[in-house]
PDB file of N, H, CA, C and O in Angstrom:
ATOM      1  N   UNK A   1       0.845  -1.162   0.000  1.00  0.00           N
ATOM      2  CA  UNK A   1       0.000   0.000   0.000  1.00  0.00           C
ATOM      3  C   UNK A   1       0.900   1.237   0.000  1.00  0.00           C
ATOM      4  O   UNK A   1       1.516   1.559   1.016  1.00  0.00           O
ATOM      5  N   UNK A   2       0.975   1.924  -1.132  1.00  0.00           N
ATOM      6  H   UNK A   2       0.475   1.663  -1.958  1.00  0.00           H
ATOM      7  CA  UNK A   2       1.813   3.114  -1.247  1.00  0.00           C
ATOM      8  C   UNK A   2       1.069   4.333  -0.731  1.00  0.00           C
ATOM      9  O   UNK A   2      -0.148   4.448  -0.873  1.00  0.00           O
ATOM     10  N   UNK A   3       1.814   5.222  -0.141  1.00  0.00           N
ATOM     11  H   UNK A   3       2.803   5.128  -0.025  1.00  0.00           H
ATOM     12  CA  UNK A   3       1.225   6.477   0.305  1.00  0.00           C
ATOM     13  C   UNK A   3       2.286   7.563   0.229  1.00  0.00           C
ATOM     14  O   UNK A   3       3.480   7.286   0.339  1.00  0.00           O
ATOM     15  N   UNK A   4       1.846   8.793   0.040  1.00  0.00           N
ATOM     16  H   UNK A   4       0.875   9.018  -0.050  1.00  0.00           H
ATOM     17  CA  UNK A   4       2.758   9.927  -0.010  1.00  0.00           C
ATOM     18  C   UNK A   4       2.584  10.720   1.278  1.00  0.00           C
ATOM     19  O   UNK A   4       1.462  10.967   1.722  1.00  0.00           O
ATOM     20  N   UNK A   5       3.691  11.112   1.864  1.00  0.00           N
ATOM     21  H   UNK A   5       4.602  10.912   1.504  1.00  0.00           H
ATOM     22  CA  UNK A   5       3.644  11.894   3.097  1.00  0.00           C
ATOM     23  C   UNK A   5       4.586  13.073   2.959  1.00  0.00           C
ATOM     24  O   UNK A   5       5.687  12.936   2.426  1.00  0.00           O
ATOM     25  N   UNK A   6       4.152  14.247   3.443  1.00  0.00           N
ATOM     26  H   UNK A   6       3.258  14.359   3.876  1.00  0.00           H
ATOM     27  CA  UNK A   6       5.046  15.400   3.450  1.00  0.00           C
ATOM     28  C   UNK A   6       4.730  16.272   4.655  1.00  0.00           C
ATOM     29  O   UNK A   6       3.601  16.301   5.144  1.00  0.00           O
ATOM     30  N   UNK A   7       5.742  16.975   5.118  1.00  0.00           N
ATOM     31  H   UNK A   7       6.660  16.951   4.721  1.00  0.00           H
ATOM     32  CA  UNK A   7       5.553  17.897   6.236  1.00  0.00           C
ATOM     33  C   UNK A   7       4.970  19.194   5.708  1.00  0.00           C
ATOM     34  O   UNK A   7       5.360  19.661   4.638  1.00  0.00           O
ATOM     35  N   UNK A   8       4.049  19.775   6.441  1.00  0.00           N
ATOM     36  H   UNK A   8       3.732  19.396   7.310  1.00  0.00           H
ATOM     37  CA  UNK A   8       3.473  21.064   6.081  1.00  0.00           C
ATOM     38  C   UNK A   8       4.278  22.172   6.737  1.00  0.00           C
ATOM     39  O   UNK A   8       4.853  21.967   7.805  1.00  0.00           O
ATOM     40  N   UNK A   9       4.327  23.343   6.115  1.00  0.00           N
ATOM     41  H   UNK A   9       3.859  23.510   5.248  1.00  0.00           H
ATOM     42  CA  UNK A   9       5.066  24.450   6.727  1.00  0.00           C
ATOM     43  C   UNK A   9       4.522  24.759   8.113  1.00  0.00           C
ATOM     44  O   UNK A   9       3.308  24.790   8.316  1.00  0.00           O
ATOM     45  N   UNK A  10       5.415  24.987   9.061  1.00  0.00           N
ATOM     46  H   UNK A  10       6.401  24.962   8.896  1.00  0.00           H
ATOM     47  CA  UNK A  10       5.001  25.298  10.424  1.00  0.00           C
ATOM     48  C   UNK A  10       4.399  26.689  10.525  1.00  0.00           C
ATOM     49  O   UNK A  10       4.772  27.598   9.784  1.00  0.00           O
ATOM     50  N   UNK A  11       3.475  26.841  11.439  1.00  0.00           N
ATOM     51  H   UNK A  11       3.171  26.103  12.042  1.00  0.00           H
ATOM     52  CA  UNK A  11       2.858  28.143  11.653  1.00  0.00           C
ATOM     53  C   UNK A  11       3.246  28.716  13.002  1.00  0.00           C
ATOM     54  O   UNK A  11       2.875  29.843  13.329  1.00  0.00           O
ATOM     55  N   UNK A  12       3.982  27.955  13.780  1.00  0.00           N
ATOM     56  H   UNK A  12       4.283  27.040  13.514  1.00  0.00           H
ATOM     57  CA  UNK A  12       4.361  28.418  15.108  1.00  0.00           C
ATOM     58  C   UNK A  12       5.605  29.290  15.076  1.00  0.00           C
ATOM     59  O   UNK A  12       6.174  29.550  14.016  1.00  0.00           O
ATOM     60  N   UNK A  13       6.011  29.732  16.244  1.00  0.00           N
ATOM     61  H   UNK A  13       5.548  29.521  17.105  1.00  0.00           H
ATOM     62  CA  UNK A  13       7.215  30.542  16.366  1.00  0.00           C
ATOM     63  C   UNK A  13       8.180  29.838  17.285  1.00  0.00           C
ATOM     64  O   UNK A  13       7.822  28.876  17.965  1.00  0.00           O
ATOM     65  N   UNK A  14       9.398  30.316  17.304  1.00  0.00           N
ATOM     66  H   UNK A  14       9.689  31.097  16.752  1.00  0.00           H
ATOM     67  CA  UNK A  14      10.383  29.767  18.224  1.00  0.00           C
ATOM     68  C   UNK A  14      11.122  28.558  17.682  1.00  0.00           C
ATOM     69  O   UNK A  14      11.779  27.856  18.451  1.00  0.00           O
ATOM     70  N   UNK A  15      11.039  28.290  16.388  1.00  0.00           N
ATOM     71  H   UNK A  15      10.505  28.860  15.763  1.00  0.00           H
ATOM     72  CA  UNK A  15      11.786  27.201  15.799  1.00  0.00           C
ATOM     73  C   UNK A  15      11.315  25.821  16.209  1.00  0.00           C
ATOM     74  O   UNK A  15      12.122  24.893  16.263  1.00  0.00           O
ATOM     75  N   UNK A  16      10.033  25.657  16.502  1.00  0.00           N
ATOM     76  H   UNK A  16       9.377  26.411  16.458  1.00  0.00           H
ATOM     77  CA  UNK A  16       9.493  24.349  16.886  1.00  0.00           C
ATOM     78  C   UNK A  16       9.631  23.376  15.721  1.00  0.00           C
ATOM     79  O   UNK A  16       9.514  23.788  14.567  1.00  0.00           O
ATOM     80  N   UNK A  17       9.876  22.095  15.992  1.00  0.00           N
ATOM     81  H   UNK A  17       9.971  21.760  16.929  1.00  0.00           H
ATOM     82  CA  UNK A  17       9.997  21.115  14.906  1.00  0.00           C
ATOM     83  C   UNK A  17       8.677  20.945  14.162  1.00  0.00           C
ATOM     84  O   UNK A  17       7.600  21.167  14.716  1.00  0.00           O
ATOM     85  N   UNK A  18       8.781  20.546  12.897  1.00  0.00           N
ATOM     86  H   UNK A  18       9.656  20.365  12.447  1.00  0.00           H
ATOM     87  CA  UNK A  18       7.589  20.307  12.077  1.00  0.00           C
ATOM     88  C   UNK A  18       6.810  19.140  12.677  1.00  0.00           C
ATOM     89  O   UNK A  18       7.339  18.032  12.771  1.00  0.00           O
ATOM     90  N   UNK A  19       5.567  19.370  13.084  1.00  0.00           N
ATOM     91  H   UNK A  19       5.137  20.270  13.008  1.00  0.00           H
ATOM     92  CA  UNK A  19       4.777  18.311  13.700  1.00  0.00           C
ATOM     93  C   UNK A  19       3.526  17.989  12.910  1.00  0.00           C
ATOM     94  O   UNK A  19       2.846  17.010  13.215  1.00  0.00           O
ATOM     95  N   UNK A  20       3.198  18.796  11.890  1.00  0.00           N
ATOM     96  H   UNK A  20       3.751  19.592  11.643  1.00  0.00           H
ATOM     97  CA  UNK A  20       1.996  18.574  11.092  1.00  0.00           C
ATOM     98  C   UNK A  20       2.386  17.858   9.807  1.00  0.00           C
ATOM     99  O   UNK A  20       3.305  18.284   9.107  1.00  0.00           O
ATOM    100  N   UNK A  21       1.684  16.765   9.497  1.00  0.00           N
ATOM    101  H   UNK A  21       0.937  16.419  10.065  1.00  0.00           H
ATOM    102  CA  UNK A  21       1.980  15.982   8.297  1.00  0.00           C
ATOM    103  C   UNK A  21       0.712  15.762   7.492  1.00  0.00           C
ATOM    104  O   UNK A  21      -0.367  15.563   8.051  1.00  0.00           O
ATOM    105  N   UNK A  22       0.852  15.799   6.172  1.00  0.00           N
ATOM    106  H   UNK A  22       1.728  15.960   5.718  1.00  0.00           H
ATOM    107  CA  UNK A  22      -0.255  15.521   5.252  1.00  0.00           C
ATOM    108  C   UNK A  22       0.097  14.248   4.498  1.00  0.00           C
ATOM    109  O   UNK A  22       1.144  14.173   3.855  1.00  0.00           O
ATOM    110  N   UNK A  23      -0.774  13.247   4.575  1.00  0.00           N
ATOM    111  H   UNK A  23      -1.625  13.308   5.098  1.00  0.00           H
ATOM    112  CA  UNK A  23      -0.564  11.966   3.912  1.00  0.00           C
ATOM    113  C   UNK A  23      -1.708  11.741   2.935  1.00  0.00           C
ATOM    114  O   UNK A  23      -2.873  11.952   3.272  1.00  0.00           O
ATOM    115  N   UNK A  24      -1.367  11.308   1.714  1.00  0.00           N
ATOM    116  H   UNK A  24      -0.420  11.137   1.440  1.00  0.00           H
ATOM    117  CA  UNK A  24      -2.382  10.973   0.717  1.00  0.00           C
ATOM    118  C   UNK A  24      -2.377   9.459   0.553  1.00  0.00           C
ATOM    119  O   UNK A  24      -1.373   8.879   0.140  1.00  0.00           O
ATOM    120  N   UNK A  25      -3.497   8.818   0.877  1.00  0.00           N
ATOM    121  H   UNK A  25      -4.312   9.289   1.213  1.00  0.00           H
ATOM    122  CA  UNK A  25      -3.620   7.369   0.771  1.00  0.00           C
ATOM    123  C   UNK A  25      -3.882   6.973  -0.679  1.00  0.00           C
ATOM    124  O   UNK A  25      -4.269   7.821  -1.482  1.00  0.00           O
ATOM    125  N   UNK A  26      -3.678   5.691  -1.036  1.00  0.00           N
ATOM    126  H   UNK A  26      -3.363   5.002  -0.384  1.00  0.00           H
ATOM    127  CA  UNK A  26      -3.845   5.248  -2.421  1.00  0.00           C
ATOM    128  C   UNK A  26      -5.199   5.599  -3.038  1.00  0.00           C
ATOM    129  O   UNK A  26      -5.267   5.847  -4.242  1.00  0.00           O
ATOM    130  N   UNK A  27      -6.255   5.626  -2.270  1.00  0.00           N
ATOM    131  H   UNK A  27      -6.200   5.424  -1.292  1.00  0.00           H
ATOM    132  CA  UNK A  27      -7.580   5.957  -2.789  1.00  0.00           C
ATOM    133  C   UNK A  27      -7.817   7.451  -2.936  1.00  0.00           C
ATOM    134  O   UNK A  27      -8.904   7.862  -3.341  1.00  0.00           O
ATOM    135  N   UNK A  28      -6.813   8.283  -2.612  1.00  0.00           N
ATOM    136  H   UNK A  28      -5.929   7.950  -2.283  1.00  0.00           H
ATOM    137  CA  UNK A  28      -6.940   9.721  -2.734  1.00  0.00           C
ATOM    138  C   UNK A  28      -7.350  10.424  -1.450  1.00  0.00           C
ATOM    139  O   UNK A  28      -7.428  11.652  -1.416  1.00  0.00           O
ATOM    140  N   UNK A  29      -7.614   9.665  -0.394  1.00  0.00           N
ATOM    141  H   UNK A  29      -7.551   8.667  -0.422  1.00  0.00           H
ATOM    142  CA  UNK A  29      -8.004  10.250   0.889  1.00  0.00           C
ATOM    143  C   UNK A  29      -6.822  11.017   1.475  1.00  0.00           C
ATOM    144  O   UNK A  29      -5.719  10.479   1.575  1.00  0.00           O
ATOM    145  N   UNK A  30      -7.049  12.266   1.860  1.00  0.00           N
ATOM    146  H   UNK A  30      -7.945  12.703   1.778  1.00  0.00           H
ATOM    147  CA  UNK A  30      -6.005  13.087   2.472  1.00  0.00           C
ATOM    148  C   UNK A  30      -6.159  13.043   3.985  1.00  0.00           C
ATOM    149  O   UNK A  30      -7.245  13.279   4.515  1.00  0.00           O
ATOM    150  N   UNK A  31      -5.069  12.741   4.674  1.00  0.00           N
ATOM    151  H   UNK A  31      -4.187  12.550   4.244  1.00  0.00           H
ATOM    152  CA  UNK A  31      -5.061  12.664   6.136  1.00  0.00           C
ATOM    153  C   UNK A  31      -4.041  13.672   6.646  1.00  0.00           C
ATOM    154  O   UNK A  31      -2.869  13.617   6.272  1.00  0.00           O
ATOM    155  N   UNK A  32      -4.482  14.592   7.499  1.00  0.00           N
ATOM    156  H   UNK A  32      -5.434  14.636   7.803  1.00  0.00           H
ATOM    157  CA  UNK A  32      -3.579  15.563   8.117  1.00  0.00           C
ATOM    158  C   UNK A  32      -3.468  15.204   9.589  1.00  0.00           C
ATOM    159  O   UNK A  32      -4.479  15.081  10.279  1.00  0.00           O
ATOM    160  N   UNK A  33      -2.251  15.037  10.070  1.00  0.00           N
ATOM    161  H   UNK A  33      -1.429  15.137   9.509  1.00  0.00           H
ATOM    162  CA  UNK A  33      -2.047  14.656  11.468  1.00  0.00           C
ATOM    163  C   UNK A  33      -1.027  15.589  12.108  1.00  0.00           C
ATOM    164  O   UNK A  33      -0.188  16.179  11.428  1.00  0.00           O
ATOM    165  N   UNK A  34      -1.115  15.708  13.418  1.00  0.00           N
ATOM    166  H   UNK A  34      -1.797  15.229  13.971  1.00  0.00           H
ATOM    167  CA  UNK A  34      -0.177  16.540  14.172  1.00  0.00           C
ATOM    168  C   UNK A  34       0.284  15.771  15.398  1.00  0.00           C
ATOM    169  O   UNK A  34      -0.530  15.269  16.172  1.00  0.00           O
ATOM    170  N   UNK A  35       1.575  15.685  15.563  1.00  0.00           N
ATOM    171  H   UNK A  35       2.237  16.093  14.934  1.00  0.00           H
ATOM    172  CA  UNK A  35       2.152  15.032  16.726  1.00  0.00           C
ATOM    173  C   UNK A  35       2.274  16.052  17.850  1.00  0.00           C
ATOM    174  O   UNK A  35       2.776  17.158  17.650  1.00  0.00           O
ATOM    175  N   UNK A  36       1.807  15.668  19.032  1.00  0.00           N
ATOM    176  H   UNK A  36       1.399  14.770  19.195  1.00  0.00           H
ATOM    177  CA  UNK A  36       1.888  16.545  20.202  1.00  0.00           C
ATOM    178  C   UNK A  36       2.509  15.746  21.340  1.00  0.00           C
ATOM    179  O   UNK A  36       1.788  15.170  22.154  1.00  0.00           O
ATOM    180  N   UNK A  37       3.841  15.703  21.408  1.00  0.00           N
ATOM    181  H   UNK A  37       4.427  16.170  20.747  1.00  0.00           H
ATOM    182  CA  UNK A  37       4.511  14.936  22.454  1.00  0.00           C
ATOM    183  C   UNK A  37       4.037  15.365  23.843  1.00  0.00           C
ATOM    184  O   UNK A  37       3.869  16.555  24.113  1.00  0.00           O
ATOM    185  N   UNK A  38       3.829  14.410  24.693  1.00  0.00           N
ATOM    186  H   UNK A  38       3.966  13.444  24.474  1.00  0.00           H
ATOM    187  CA  UNK A  38       3.396  14.706  26.051  1.00  0.00           C
ATOM    188  C   UNK A  38       1.890  14.698  26.237  1.00  0.00           C
ATOM    189  O   UNK A  38       1.409  14.775  27.368  1.00  0.00           O
ATOM    190  N   UNK A  39       1.136  14.605  25.146  1.00  0.00           N
ATOM    191  H   UNK A  39       1.527  14.542  24.228  1.00  0.00           H
ATOM    192  CA  UNK A  39      -0.325  14.569  25.232  1.00  0.00           C
ATOM    193  C   UNK A  39      -0.765  13.127  25.020  1.00  0.00           C
ATOM    194  O   UNK A  39      -0.371  12.496  24.039  1.00  0.00           O
ATOM    195  N   UNK A  40      -1.573  12.603  25.927  1.00  0.00           N
ATOM    196  H   UNK A  40      -1.892  13.115  26.725  1.00  0.00           H
ATOM    197  CA  UNK A  40      -1.980  11.199  25.855  1.00  0.00           C
ATOM    198  C   UNK A  40      -3.436  11.053  25.451  1.00  0.00           C
ATOM    199  O   UNK A  40      -4.153  10.216  25.999  1.00  0.00           O
ATOM    200  N   UNK A  41      -3.874  11.853  24.506  1.00  0.00           N
ATOM    201  H   UNK A  41      -3.292  12.533  24.061  1.00  0.00           H
ATOM    202  CA  UNK A  41      -5.247  11.757  24.019  1.00  0.00           C
ATOM    203  C   UNK A  41      -5.255  11.934  22.502  1.00  0.00           C
ATOM    204  O   UNK A  41      -4.241  12.276  21.893  1.00  0.00           O
ATOM    205  N   UNK A  42      -6.417  11.695  21.912  1.00  0.00           N
ATOM    206  H   UNK A  42      -7.240  11.418  22.406  1.00  0.00           H
ATOM    207  CA  UNK A  42      -6.575  11.807  20.465  1.00  0.00           C
ATOM    208  C   UNK A  42      -7.809  12.649  20.177  1.00  0.00           C
ATOM    209  O   UNK A  42      -8.838  12.498  20.835  1.00  0.00           O
ATOM    210  N   UNK A  43      -7.706  13.521  19.207  1.00  0.00           N
ATOM    211  H   UNK A  43      -6.870  13.644  18.672  1.00  0.00           H
ATOM    212  CA  UNK A  43      -8.860  14.278  18.714  1.00  0.00           C
ATOM    213  C   UNK A  43      -9.029  13.926  17.240  1.00  0.00           C
ATOM    214  O   UNK A  43      -8.044  13.742  16.526  1.00  0.00           O
ATOM    215  N   UNK A  44     -10.271  13.835  16.787  1.00  0.00           N
ATOM    216  H   UNK A  44     -11.072  13.985  17.367  1.00  0.00           H
ATOM    217  CA  UNK A  44     -10.545  13.399  15.420  1.00  0.00           C
ATOM    218  C   UNK A  44     -11.609  14.305  14.817  1.00  0.00           C
ATOM    219  O   UNK A  44     -12.627  14.570  15.456  1.00  0.00           O
ATOM    220  N   UNK A  45     -11.393  14.778  13.614  1.00  0.00           N
ATOM    221  H   UNK A  45     -10.566  14.563  13.094  1.00  0.00           H
ATOM    222  CA  UNK A  45     -12.374  15.620  12.929  1.00  0.00           C
ATOM    223  C   UNK A  45     -12.458  15.236  11.466  1.00  0.00           C
ATOM    224  O   UNK A  45     -11.502  14.711  10.896  1.00  0.00           O
ATOM    225  N   UNK A  46     -13.598  15.498  10.864  1.00  0.00           N
ATOM    226  H   UNK A  46     -14.375  15.924  11.326  1.00  0.00           H
ATOM    227  CA  UNK A  46     -13.794  15.203   9.440  1.00  0.00           C
ATOM    228  C   UNK A  46     -14.280  16.470   8.755  1.00  0.00           C
ATOM    229  O   UNK A  46     -15.233  17.103   9.207  1.00  0.00           O
ATOM    230  N   UNK A  47     -13.624  16.834   7.667  1.00  0.00           N
ATOM    231  H   UNK A  47     -12.850  16.319   7.299  1.00  0.00           H
ATOM    232  CA  UNK A  47     -14.033  17.963   6.842  1.00  0.00           C
ATOM    233  C   UNK A  47     -14.277  17.429   5.440  1.00  0.00           C
ATOM    234  O   UNK A  47     -13.425  16.739   4.880  1.00  0.00           O
ATOM    235  N   UNK A  48     -15.419  17.740   4.878  1.00  0.00           N
ATOM    236  H   UNK A  48     -16.111  18.301   5.333  1.00  0.00           H
ATOM    237  CA  UNK A  48     -15.784  17.250   3.547  1.00  0.00           C
ATOM    238  C   UNK A  48     -15.809  18.442   2.600  1.00  0.00           C
ATOM    239  O   UNK A  48     -16.592  19.375   2.777  1.00  0.00           O
ATOM    240  N   UNK A  49     -14.936  18.399   1.587  1.00  0.00           N
ATOM    241  H   UNK A  49     -14.299  17.641   1.444  1.00  0.00           H
ATOM    242  CA  UNK A  49     -14.837  19.495   0.631  1.00  0.00           C
ATOM    243  C   UNK A  49     -15.773  19.306  -0.548  1.00  0.00           C
ATOM    244  O   UNK A  49     -15.322  18.984  -1.647  1.00  0.00           O
ATOM    245  N   UNK A  50     -17.070  19.502  -0.341  1.00  0.00           N
ATOM    246  H   UNK A  50     -17.436  19.764   0.552  1.00  0.00           H
ATOM    247  CA  UNK A  50     -18.056  19.375  -1.415  1.00  0.00           C
ATOM    248  C   UNK A  50     -19.009  20.566  -1.365  1.00  0.00           C
ATOM    249  O   UNK A  50     -19.030  21.322  -0.394  1.00  0.00           O
ATOM    250  N   UNK A  51     -19.781  20.715  -2.407  1.00  0.00           N
ATOM    251  H   UNK A  51     -19.765  20.101  -3.196  1.00  0.00           H
ATOM    252  CA  UNK A  51     -20.780  21.782  -2.426  1.00  0.00           C
ATOM    253  C   UNK A  51     -20.524  22.746  -3.565  1.00  0.00           C
ATOM    254  O   UNK A  51     -19.598  22.562  -4.354  1.00  0.00           O
ATOM    255  N   UNK A  52     -21.347  23.771  -3.643  1.00  0.00           N
ATOM    256  H   UNK A  52     -22.099  23.921  -3.002  1.00  0.00           H
ATOM    257  CA  UNK A  52     -21.195  24.778  -4.695  1.00  0.00           C
ATOM    258  C   UNK A  52     -21.163  26.160  -4.070  1.00  0.00           C
ATOM    259  O   UNK A  52     -21.565  26.355  -2.923  1.00  0.00           O
ATOM    260  N   UNK A  53     -20.687  27.095  -4.834  1.00  0.00           N
ATOM    261  H   UNK A  53     -20.361  26.937  -5.766  1.00  0.00           H
ATOM    262  CA  UNK A  53     -20.610  28.492  -4.365  1.00  0.00           C
ATOM    263  C   UNK A  53     -21.333  29.383  -5.331  1.00  0.00           C
ATOM    264  O   UNK A  53     -21.391  30.596  -5.127  1.00  0.00           O
TER     265      UNK A  53
END
């Protein structure tokens, strides 16, 4: 199962390491994750990019 992963540009200050990653799964699903060392919980959200303007 191939997937592409890349780090997103950081938005913080103080030279914090890149913790946000965008992964594209083989079916085209985009997954954005953020590592938060020291936090022992998980938050999950879904955004659907559909509709008209």
